[in-house]
């Protein structure tokens, strides 16, 4: 099944919102690959395993009992039956994800789990390496960016709305630190695929980005259910 749209880019560029919007519009499945790395970080924490203990982290990755269930207020994440949604979405959840994601064997262990989700009628895959490593044959790859300042402000508003107290300057530092770690790691670094279309969302609304991506999908003959 090759009907895959990849939405890659740095934290806070709007990938999650755009991916959800496109999946909903097309009636396609959604892969939030960051959530898998986040759950892995949480699972390691629960077992007292350090995020840089490659051997142990890989073992946890190989039999990660995670489930994503769509609900009224977004996707609920359960780990071995326990609801870990808020931990997974927290800033600490993001830090753990970015720490375990640098381990090449972890990325390899999670490849087939992600590829299995490319099923009819199609998949919107949100992440960092969807277009470069997980679905290199995808017919549409978007690399979504925005300035670090714009991304920090969006994240700030999101966390405030969720009742988490955070400081904007600290968020900006965290975003820059995570960008550096994601871009500089040896295994699947954050970089646009050669055939990715770059969209800078700094000055665009969610709807403007959504329309752009949907337009590109239509241009490529994607999105008409049942078509090849
Ligand atoms: O997208 P999200 O913020 O949930 O991702 C959390 C972290 O997981 C990222 O900062 C990145 O380090 C890692 N990640 C990754 N590859 C992906 C998705 C996420 O390395 N495909």
Coordinates of N, CA and C and ligand atoms in Angstrom, one line a residue:
X1 N 0.9 -1.2 0.0 CA 0.0 0.0 0.0 C 0.9 1.2 0.0
X2 N 0.8 2.0 -1.1 CA 1.7 3.1 -1.2 C 1.0 4.5 -1.0
X3 N -0.2 4.5 -0.6 CA -0.9 5.8 -0.4 C -0.5 6.3 1.0
X4 N 0.7 7.0 1.0 CA 1.2 7.5 2.3 C 1.6 9.0 2.1
X5 N 1.1 9.8 3.0 CA 1.6 11.2 3.0 C 2.4 11.4 4.2
X6 N 3.7 11.8 4.0 CA 4.6 12.0 5.1 C 4.6 13.5 5.5
X7 N 4.5 13.8 6.8 CA 4.6 15.2 7.3 C 5.7 15.2 8.3
X8 N 6.9 15.6 7.9 CA 8.0 15.7 8.8 C 8.4 17.1 9.1
X9 N 9.2 17.3 10.2 CA 9.6 18.6 10.6 C 9.9 18.7 12.0
X10 N 10.4 19.9 12.5 CA 10.8 20.0 13.9 C 9.6 20.1 14.8
X11 N 9.9 20.1 16.1 CA 8.8 20.2 17.1 C 8.1 21.5 17.0
X12 N 6.8 21.5 17.1 CA 6.0 22.7 17.1 C 5.7 23.4 15.8
X13 N 6.1 22.7 14.7 CA 5.9 23.3 13.4 C 4.4 23.2 13.0
X14 N 3.6 22.4 13.7 CA 2.2 22.2 13.4 C 1.9 20.9 12.7
X15 N 2.9 20.0 12.8 CA 2.7 18.7 12.1 C 1.5 17.9 12.6
X16 N 1.4 17.9 13.9 CA 0.3 17.1 14.6 C -1.1 17.6 14.1
X17 N -1.3 18.9 14.2 CA -2.6 19.5 13.8 C -2.8 19.2 12.3
X18 N -1.8 19.5 11.5 CA -2.0 19.3 10.0 C -2.2 17.9 9.7
X19 N -1.5 17.0 10.3 CA -1.6 15.5 10.0 C -3.0 15.1 10.3
X20 N -3.5 15.5 11.5 CA -4.9 15.1 11.9 C -5.9 15.6 11.0
X21 N -5.7 16.9 10.6 CA -6.7 17.5 9.6 C -6.7 16.8 8.3
X22 N -5.5 16.4 7.8 CA -5.5 15.8 6.5 C -6.1 14.4 6.6
X23 N -5.7 13.7 7.7 CA -6.2 12.3 7.8 C -7.8 12.3 7.9
X24 N -8.3 13.3 8.7 CA -9.7 13.4 8.9 C -10.4 13.8 7.5
X25 N -9.8 14.7 6.8 CA -10.3 15.1 5.5 C -10.4 13.9 4.5
X26 N -9.3 13.2 4.4 CA -9.2 12.1 3.5 C -9.9 10.8 4.0
X27 N -10.1 10.7 5.3 CA -10.6 9.5 5.8 C -9.5 8.4 5.9
X28 N -8.3 8.9 6.1 CA -7.1 8.0 6.2 C -6.7 7.7 7.6
X29 N -5.9 6.7 7.8 CA -5.3 6.5 9.1 C -4.2 7.5 9.4
X30 N -3.9 7.5 10.7 CA -2.9 8.5 11.2 C -1.8 7.8 12.0
X31 N -0.5 8.1 11.7 CA 0.6 7.6 12.5 C 1.2 8.8 13.2
X32 N 1.1 8.8 14.5 CA 1.8 9.9 15.3 C 3.1 9.2 15.8
X33 N 4.2 9.2 15.0 CA 5.3 8.4 15.4 C 6.0 9.0 16.6
X34 N 5.9 10.3 16.8 CA 6.5 10.9 18.1 C 5.9 10.2 19.3
X35 N 4.6 9.9 19.2 CA 4.0 9.3 20.4 C 4.6 8.0 20.7
X36 N 5.0 7.2 19.7 CA 5.6 5.9 20.0 C 7.0 6.1 20.8
X37 N 7.8 7.1 20.3 CA 9.0 7.4 21.0 C 8.7 7.9 22.4
X38 N 7.7 8.7 22.6 CA 7.3 9.3 23.9 C 6.9 8.1 24.8
X39 N 6.1 7.2 24.3 CA 5.6 6.1 25.2 C 6.8 5.2 25.6
X40 N 7.8 5.1 24.7 CA 8.9 4.3 25.0 C 9.7 4.9 26.2
X41 N 9.8 6.3 26.1 CA 10.5 7.0 27.2 C 9.8 6.8 28.5
X42 N 8.5 6.8 28.5 CA 7.7 6.6 29.7 C 7.8 5.2 30.2
X43 N 7.8 4.2 29.3 CA 7.9 2.8 29.7 C 9.2 2.6 30.4
X44 N 10.3 3.2 29.9 CA 11.6 3.0 30.5 C 11.6 3.6 31.9
X45 N 11.1 4.8 32.0 CA 11.0 5.5 33.3 C 10.3 4.6 34.3
X46 N 9.2 4.0 33.9 CA 8.4 3.1 34.8 C 9.2 1.9 35.3
X47 N 10.1 1.5 34.4 CA 10.9 0.3 34.7 C 12.3 0.7 35.3
X48 N 12.5 1.9 35.6 CA 13.8 2.4 36.2 C 14.9 2.2 35.2
X49 N 14.7 2.3 33.9 CA 15.7 2.2 32.9 C 16.1 3.6 32.4
X50 N 17.4 3.8 32.4 CA 17.9 5.2 32.0 C 17.7 5.3 30.5
X51 N 17.4 6.5 30.0 CA 17.1 6.7 28.6 C 18.3 6.4 27.7
X52 N 19.5 6.4 28.3 CA 20.7 6.2 27.4 C 21.2 4.8 27.6
X53 N 20.5 3.9 28.2 CA 20.9 2.6 28.4 C 20.5 1.7 27.2
X54 N 21.2 1.9 26.1 CA 20.8 1.3 24.8 C 20.2 -0.1 24.9
X55 N 21.0 -1.0 25.5 CA 20.6 -2.4 25.5 C 19.2 -2.6 26.1
X56 N 19.0 -2.0 27.3 CA 17.7 -2.1 28.0 C 16.6 -1.4 27.2
X57 N 16.9 -0.2 26.7 CA 15.8 0.6 26.0 C 15.4 -0.2 24.7
X58 N 16.3 -0.8 24.0 CA 15.9 -1.6 22.8 C 15.0 -2.8 23.2
X59 N 15.3 -3.4 24.3 CA 14.5 -4.5 24.8 C 13.1 -4.1 25.1
X60 N 13.0 -2.9 25.7 CA 11.6 -2.4 26.0 C 10.9 -2.0 24.6
X61 N 11.7 -1.5 23.7 CA 11.1 -1.1 22.4 C 10.5 -2.3 21.7
X62 N 11.2 -3.4 21.8 CA 10.8 -4.6 21.0 C 9.5 -5.2 21.5
X63 N 9.1 -5.0 22.8 CA 7.8 -5.5 23.1 C 7.0 -4.4 23.9
X64 N 6.9 -3.3 23.2 CA 6.2 -2.2 23.8 C 4.7 -2.4 23.6
X65 N 4.0 -2.6 24.7 CA 2.5 -2.9 24.6 C 1.7 -1.6 24.6
X66 N 1.8 -0.9 23.5 CA 1.1 0.4 23.4 C -0.1 0.4 22.6
X67 N -1.1 1.2 23.0 CA -2.4 1.2 22.2 C -2.8 2.7 22.0
X68 N -3.2 3.0 20.9 CA -3.7 4.4 20.6 C -5.2 4.3 20.3
X69 N -6.1 5.0 21.1 CA -7.5 4.9 20.9 C -8.1 6.3 20.7
X70 N -8.7 6.5 19.5 CA -9.3 7.8 19.3 C -10.4 8.1 20.3
X71 N -10.4 9.2 20.9 CA -11.5 9.6 21.9 C -12.0 11.0 21.6
X72 N -13.0 11.5 22.4 CA -13.6 12.8 22.2 C -12.6 13.9 22.3
X73 N -11.6 13.8 23.2 CA -10.6 14.8 23.4 C -9.3 14.4 22.9
X74 N -9.3 13.8 21.7 CA -8.0 13.4 21.1 C -7.7 11.9 21.3
X75 N -6.5 11.5 20.9 CA -6.1 10.1 21.0 C -5.7 9.8 22.5
X76 N -6.2 8.7 23.0 CA -5.8 8.2 24.4 C -4.7 7.2 24.2
X77 N -3.6 7.3 25.0 CA -2.5 6.4 24.8 C -2.5 5.5 26.1
X78 N -2.5 4.2 25.8 CA -2.4 3.3 27.0 C -1.1 2.4 26.8
X79 N -0.5 2.2 28.0 CA 0.7 1.3 28.0 C 0.4 0.2 28.9
X80 N 0.4 -1.0 28.4 CA 0.1 -2.2 29.1 C -1.2 -2.0 29.9
X81 N -2.2 -1.3 29.2 CA -3.5 -1.2 29.8 C -3.7 0.1 30.7
X82 N -2.5 0.8 31.0 CA -2.6 2.0 31.9 C -2.7 3.2 31.0
X83 N -3.6 4.2 31.3 CA -3.6 5.4 30.5 C -2.5 6.3 30.9
X84 N -1.6 6.6 29.9 CA -0.4 7.4 30.1 C -0.5 8.7 29.2
X85 N -1.7 9.0 28.7 CA -1.8 10.1 27.8 C -1.1 11.4 28.3
X86 N -1.4 11.8 29.5 CA -0.9 13.1 29.9 C 0.6 13.1 30.1
X87 N 1.1 12.0 30.6 CA 2.6 11.8 30.8 C 3.3 11.9 29.4
X88 N 2.7 11.2 28.4 CA 3.2 11.1 27.1 C 3.3 12.5 26.5
X89 N 2.3 13.3 26.7 CA 2.2 14.6 26.0 C 3.0 15.7 26.8
X90 N 3.5 15.4 28.0 CA 4.1 16.4 28.8 C 5.5 16.8 28.2
X91 N 6.1 17.8 28.8 CA 7.5 18.2 28.3 C 8.5 17.1 28.6
X92 N 8.3 16.5 29.8 CA 9.2 15.4 30.1 C 9.1 14.2 29.2
X93 N 7.8 14.0 28.7 CA 7.6 13.0 27.7 C 8.3 13.2 26.4
X94 N 8.4 14.5 26.1 CA 9.1 14.9 24.9 C 10.6 14.7 25.0
X95 N 11.1 15.0 26.2 CA 12.5 14.9 26.5 C 13.0 13.4 26.4
X96 N 12.1 12.6 27.0 CA 12.4 11.2 27.0 C 12.4 10.6 25.6
X97 N 11.4 11.1 24.8 CA 11.3 10.6 23.4 C 12.6 11.0 22.7
X98 N 13.0 12.2 22.8 CA 14.2 12.7 22.0 C 15.5 12.0 22.5
X99 N 15.5 11.6 23.8 CA 16.7 10.9 24.3 C 16.7 9.4 23.7
X100 N 15.6 8.7 23.8 CA 15.6 7.3 23.3 C 15.7 7.2 21.8
X101 N 15.3 8.3 21.1 CA 15.3 8.3 19.7 C 16.6 8.4 19.0
X102 N 17.7 8.7 19.8 CA 19.0 8.8 19.2 C 19.6 7.4 19.1
X103 N 19.0 6.4 19.7 CA 19.6 5.1 19.7 C 19.2 4.3 18.4
X104 N 20.2 4.1 17.5 CA 19.9 3.5 16.2 C 19.1 2.2 16.3
X105 N 19.4 1.3 17.2 CA 18.7 0.0 17.3 C 17.3 0.2 17.7
X106 N 17.0 1.3 18.5 CA 15.7 1.6 18.9 C 14.9 2.0 17.6
X107 N 15.5 2.8 16.8 CA 14.8 3.2 15.6 C 14.5 2.0 14.7
X108 N 15.5 1.1 14.6 CA 15.3 -0.1 13.8 C 14.2 -0.9 14.3
X109 N 14.2 -1.1 15.7 CA 13.2 -1.9 16.3 C 11.8 -1.4 16.1
X110 N 11.6 -0.1 15.9 CA 10.3 0.5 15.7 C 9.9 0.6 14.3
X111 N 10.8 0.3 13.3 CA 10.4 0.4 11.9 C 9.2 -0.4 11.4
X112 N 9.2 -1.7 11.7 CA 8.1 -2.5 11.2 C 6.8 -2.1 11.9
X113 N 6.9 -1.8 13.1 CA 5.7 -1.4 13.9 C 5.0 -0.2 13.2
X114 N 5.8 0.7 12.6 CA 5.3 1.9 11.9 C 4.8 1.5 10.5
X115 N 5.6 0.7 9.8 CA 5.2 0.4 8.5 C 3.9 -0.4 8.4
X116 N 3.7 -1.2 9.4 CA 2.5 -2.0 9.5 C 1.2 -1.2 9.4
X117 N 1.4 0.1 9.7 CA 0.2 1.0 9.7 C -0.2 1.6 8.4
X118 N 0.6 1.3 7.4 CA 0.3 1.8 6.0 C -0.7 0.8 5.4
X119 N -2.0 1.0 5.7 CA -3.0 0.1 5.2 C -4.1 1.0 4.5
X120 N -5.0 0.3 3.8 CA -6.1 1.0 3.1 C -6.9 1.8 4.1
X121 N -7.5 2.9 3.7 CA -7.4 3.5 2.4 C -6.1 4.4 2.2
X122 N -5.4 4.6 3.3 CA -4.2 5.4 3.2 C -3.7 5.8 4.6
X123 N -2.5 6.4 4.6 CA -1.9 6.7 5.9 C -1.2 8.1 5.8
X124 N -1.5 8.9 6.9 CA -0.8 10.2 7.0 C 0.2 9.9 8.2
X125 N 1.5 10.1 7.9 CA 2.5 9.7 8.9 C 3.2 11.0 9.3
X126 N 3.2 11.2 10.6 CA 3.7 12.5 11.2 C 5.0 12.1 12.0
X127 N 6.1 12.8 11.7 CA 7.3 12.5 12.4 C 8.5 13.3 12.0
X128 N 9.6 12.7 12.1 CA 10.9 13.4 11.8 C 11.6 12.7 10.6
X129 N 11.3 11.4 10.4 CA 12.0 10.6 9.4 C 11.1 9.7 8.6
X130 N 9.8 10.2 8.5 CA 8.8 9.4 7.8 C 9.2 9.3 6.3
X131 N 9.6 10.5 5.7 CA 10.0 10.5 4.3 C 11.3 10.0 4.0
X132 N 12.3 10.1 5.0 CA 13.6 9.7 4.7 C 13.9 8.2 5.0
X133 N 13.3 7.7 6.1 CA 13.6 6.3 6.6 C 12.4 5.3 6.6
X134 N 11.3 5.8 7.1 CA 10.2 4.8 7.3 C 9.4 4.6 6.0
X135 N 9.1 5.6 5.3 CA 8.3 5.5 4.0 C 9.0 6.2 2.9
X136 N 10.2 5.7 2.5 CA 10.9 6.5 1.5 C 10.2 6.5 0.1
X137 N 9.3 5.5 -0.1 CA 8.6 5.5 -1.4 C 7.3 6.3 -1.4
X138 N 7.0 7.0 -0.3 CA 5.7 7.8 -0.3 C 5.6 8.8 -1.4
X139 N 4.4 8.9 -2.0 CA 4.3 9.7 -3.2 C 4.2 11.2 -2.8
X140 N 3.9 11.5 -1.5 CA 3.9 13.0 -1.1 C 4.6 13.1 0.2
X141 N 5.6 13.9 0.2 CA 6.4 14.2 1.5 C 6.4 15.7 1.7
X142 N 6.0 16.1 2.9 CA 6.0 17.5 3.3 C 7.0 17.7 4.4
X143 N 7.8 18.7 4.3 CA 8.7 19.1 5.4 C 8.2 20.4 5.9
X144 N 7.6 20.4 7.1 CA 6.9 21.6 7.7 C 7.8 22.2 8.7
X145 N 8.1 23.5 8.5 CA 9.0 24.2 9.4 C 8.3 25.5 9.9
X146 N 8.9 26.2 10.9 CA 8.4 27.5 11.4 C 9.6 28.0 12.2
X147 N 9.7 29.3 12.4 CA 10.8 29.8 13.2 C 10.7 29.2 14.6
X148 N 11.9 29.1 15.3 CA 11.9 28.5 16.7 C 11.0 29.4 17.6
X149 N 11.0 30.7 17.4 CA 10.2 31.6 18.2 C 8.7 31.3 18.0
X150 N 8.3 31.2 16.8 CA 6.9 30.9 16.5 C 6.5 29.5 17.1
X151 N 7.4 28.6 17.0 CA 7.1 27.2 17.5 C 7.0 27.2 19.1
X152 N 7.9 28.0 19.7 CA 7.9 28.1 21.2 C 6.6 28.7 21.6
X153 N 6.1 29.8 20.9 CA 4.9 30.4 21.3 C 3.7 29.5 21.2
X154 N 3.7 28.8 20.1 CA 2.5 27.8 19.9 C 2.5 26.8 21.0
X155 N 3.7 26.3 21.3 CA 3.8 25.2 22.3 C 3.3 25.8 23.7
X156 N 3.7 27.0 23.9 CA 3.4 27.7 25.2 C 1.9 27.8 25.3
X157 N 1.2 28.3 24.3 CA -0.2 28.4 24.3 C -0.9 27.0 24.6
X158 N -0.3 26.0 23.9 CA -0.9 24.6 24.0 C -0.8 24.1 25.5
X159 N 0.4 24.3 26.1 CA 0.6 23.8 27.4 C -0.2 24.6 28.4
X160 N -0.3 25.9 28.2 CA -1.1 26.7 29.1 C -2.6 26.3 29.1
X161 N -3.1 26.0 27.9 CA -4.4 25.5 27.8 C -4.7 24.2 28.5
X162 N -3.6 23.5 28.6 CA -3.7 22.2 29.3 C -3.4 22.3 30.8
X163 N -3.2 23.5 31.2 CA -3.0 23.7 32.7 C -1.5 23.4 33.1
X164 N -0.6 23.3 32.2 CA 0.8 23.1 32.6 C 1.5 24.5 32.7
X165 N 2.2 24.7 33.8 CA 2.8 26.0 33.9 C 4.2 25.9 33.4
X166 N 4.6 26.8 32.4 CA 5.9 26.7 31.8 C 6.4 28.2 31.5
X167 N 7.7 28.3 31.3 CA 8.2 29.6 31.0 C 8.5 29.7 29.5
X168 N 8.2 30.7 28.8 CA 8.4 30.8 27.4 C 9.9 30.8 27.0
X169 N 10.7 31.6 27.7 CA 12.2 31.5 27.4 C 12.7 30.1 27.6
X170 N 12.2 29.3 28.6 CA 12.7 28.0 28.8 C 12.3 27.1 27.7
X171 N 11.0 27.3 27.2 CA 10.5 26.5 26.1 C 11.3 26.7 24.9
X172 N 11.7 28.0 24.6 CA 12.5 28.3 23.4 C 13.8 27.6 23.5
X173 N 14.4 27.6 24.7 CA 15.7 26.9 24.9 C 15.6 25.4 24.6
X174 N 14.5 24.9 25.2 CA 14.2 23.4 25.0 C 14.0 23.1 23.5
X175 N 13.3 23.9 22.8 CA 13.0 23.7 21.4 C 14.3 23.7 20.6
X176 N 15.2 24.7 20.9 CA 16.5 24.8 20.2 C 17.4 23.6 20.5
X177 N 17.3 23.2 21.8 CA 18.1 22.1 22.2 C 17.7 20.8 21.5
X178 N 16.3 20.6 21.5 CA 15.8 19.4 20.8 C 16.0 19.4 19.3
X179 N 15.9 20.6 18.7 CA 16.2 20.7 17.3 C 17.6 20.2 17.0
X180 N 18.6 20.7 17.8 CA 20.0 20.4 17.6 C 20.2 18.9 17.8
X181 N 19.5 18.3 18.8 CA 19.7 16.9 19.1 C 19.1 16.0 17.9
X182 N 17.9 16.5 17.5 CA 17.2 15.7 16.4 C 18.0 15.9 15.1
X183 N 18.6 17.0 14.8 CA 19.3 17.2 13.5 C 20.7 16.6 13.5
X184 N 21.3 16.6 14.7 CA 22.7 16.2 14.7 C 22.9 14.7 15.0
X185 N 21.8 13.9 15.3 CA 22.1 12.5 15.7 C 22.4 11.8 14.4
X186 N 23.2 10.7 14.6 CA 23.7 9.9 13.4 C 22.5 9.1 12.8
X187 N 21.6 8.6 13.6 CA 20.6 7.7 13.1 C 19.4 8.5 12.7
X188 N 19.0 8.5 11.4 CA 17.8 9.2 10.9 C 17.7 10.6 11.4
X189 N 18.7 11.5 11.1 CA 18.6 12.8 11.6 C 17.4 13.6 11.0
X190 N 17.0 14.6 11.7 CA 15.9 15.4 11.1 C 16.4 16.2 9.9
X191 N 16.0 15.8 8.8 CA 16.5 16.5 7.5 C 15.4 16.2 6.5
X192 N 15.1 17.2 5.6 CA 14.1 16.9 4.6 C 14.5 15.8 3.6
X193 N 13.6 15.0 3.2 CA 13.9 14.0 2.1 C 14.2 14.8 0.9
X194 N 15.0 14.3 0.0 CA 15.3 15.0 -1.3 C 14.1 15.4 -2.0
X195 N 13.1 14.6 -2.0 CA 11.9 14.9 -2.8 C 10.8 15.5 -1.9
X196 N 11.1 16.0 -0.7 CA 10.1 16.7 0.1 C 9.8 18.1 -0.3
X197 N 8.6 18.5 -0.1 CA 8.2 19.9 -0.4 C 8.2 20.6 0.9
X198 N 9.0 21.7 1.0 CA 9.1 22.4 2.2 C 8.0 23.5 2.3
X199 N 7.4 23.6 3.5 CA 6.4 24.6 3.8 C 6.8 25.3 5.1
X200 N 7.0 26.6 5.0 CA 7.3 27.4 6.2 C 6.0 27.9 6.8
X201 N 5.6 27.5 8.0 CA 4.3 27.8 8.5 C 4.3 29.0 9.4
X202 N 5.5 29.7 9.5 CA 5.6 30.8 10.5 C 4.5 31.8 10.3
X203 N 4.2 32.2 9.0 CA 3.2 33.3 8.8 C 1.9 32.7 8.2
X204 N 1.7 31.4 8.3 CA 0.5 30.8 7.7 C -0.4 30.3 8.8
X205 N -1.7 30.4 8.5 CA -2.7 29.8 9.5 C -2.7 28.3 9.3
X206 N -3.3 27.6 10.2 CA -3.5 26.1 10.1 C -4.2 25.8 8.8
X207 N -5.3 26.6 8.6 CA -6.1 26.3 7.4 C -5.4 26.5 6.1
X208 N -4.5 27.5 6.1 CA -3.7 27.8 4.9 C -2.8 26.6 4.6
X209 N -2.1 26.1 5.7 CA -1.2 25.0 5.5 C -2.0 23.7 5.0
X210 N -3.1 23.5 5.6 CA -4.0 22.4 5.3 C -4.4 22.4 3.8
X211 N -4.8 23.6 3.4 CA -5.3 23.7 2.0 C -4.1 23.4 1.0
X212 N -2.9 23.9 1.4 CA -1.7 23.7 0.5 C -1.5 22.2 0.4
X213 N -1.4 21.5 1.6 CA -1.1 20.1 1.5 C -2.2 19.3 0.8
X214 N -3.4 19.7 1.0 CA -4.5 18.9 0.4 C -4.5 19.2 -1.2
X215 N -4.1 20.4 -1.5 CA -3.9 20.7 -3.0 C -2.8 19.9 -3.6
X216 N -1.7 19.7 -2.9 CA -0.6 18.9 -3.4 C -1.1 17.4 -3.5
X217 N -1.9 17.0 -2.5 CA -2.4 15.6 -2.5 C -3.2 15.3 -3.7
X218 N -4.1 16.3 -4.0 CA -5.0 16.2 -5.2 C -4.1 16.1 -6.5
X219 N -3.2 17.0 -6.5 CA -2.3 17.1 -7.7 C -1.6 15.7 -8.0
X220 N -1.4 15.0 -6.9 CA -0.7 13.7 -7.1 C -1.7 12.5 -7.2
X221 N -2.9 12.9 -7.3 CA -3.9 11.8 -7.5 C -4.2 11.0 -6.2
X222 N -3.8 11.7 -5.1 CA -4.1 11.0 -3.8 C -5.4 11.5 -3.2
X223 N -6.0 10.8 -2.3 CA -7.1 11.3 -1.6 C -8.5 10.9 -2.2
X224 N -8.5 10.3 -3.4 CA -9.7 9.8 -3.9 C -9.8 8.4 -3.5
X225 N -10.7 8.1 -2.6 CA -10.7 6.7 -2.0 C -10.9 5.7 -3.1
X226 N -10.1 4.7 -2.9 CA -10.3 3.6 -3.9 C -9.4 3.7 -5.1
X227 N -8.7 4.9 -5.2 CA -7.9 5.1 -6.4 C -6.5 4.6 -6.1
X228 N -5.6 4.4 -7.1 CA -4.3 3.9 -6.9 C -3.3 5.0 -7.2
Ligands
LIG1 O1 6.7 14.8 17.5 P1 7.0 14.7 18.9 O2 7.3 16.0 19.6 O3 6.0 13.9 19.6 O4 8.4 13.8 19.0 C1 9.1 13.7 20.2 C2 10.5 13.4 19.9 O5 10.6 12.1 19.4 C3 11.2 14.3 18.9 O6 11.8 15.4 19.5 C4 12.2 13.3 18.3 O7 13.4 13.3 19.1 C5 11.6 12.0 18.4 N1 11.0 11.5 17.2 C6 11.9 10.9 16.3 N2 11.4 10.4 15.1 C7 10.1 10.4 14.8 C8 9.2 11.1 15.7 C9 9.7 11.6 16.9 O8 13.1 10.8 16.5 N3 9.6 9.9 13.7

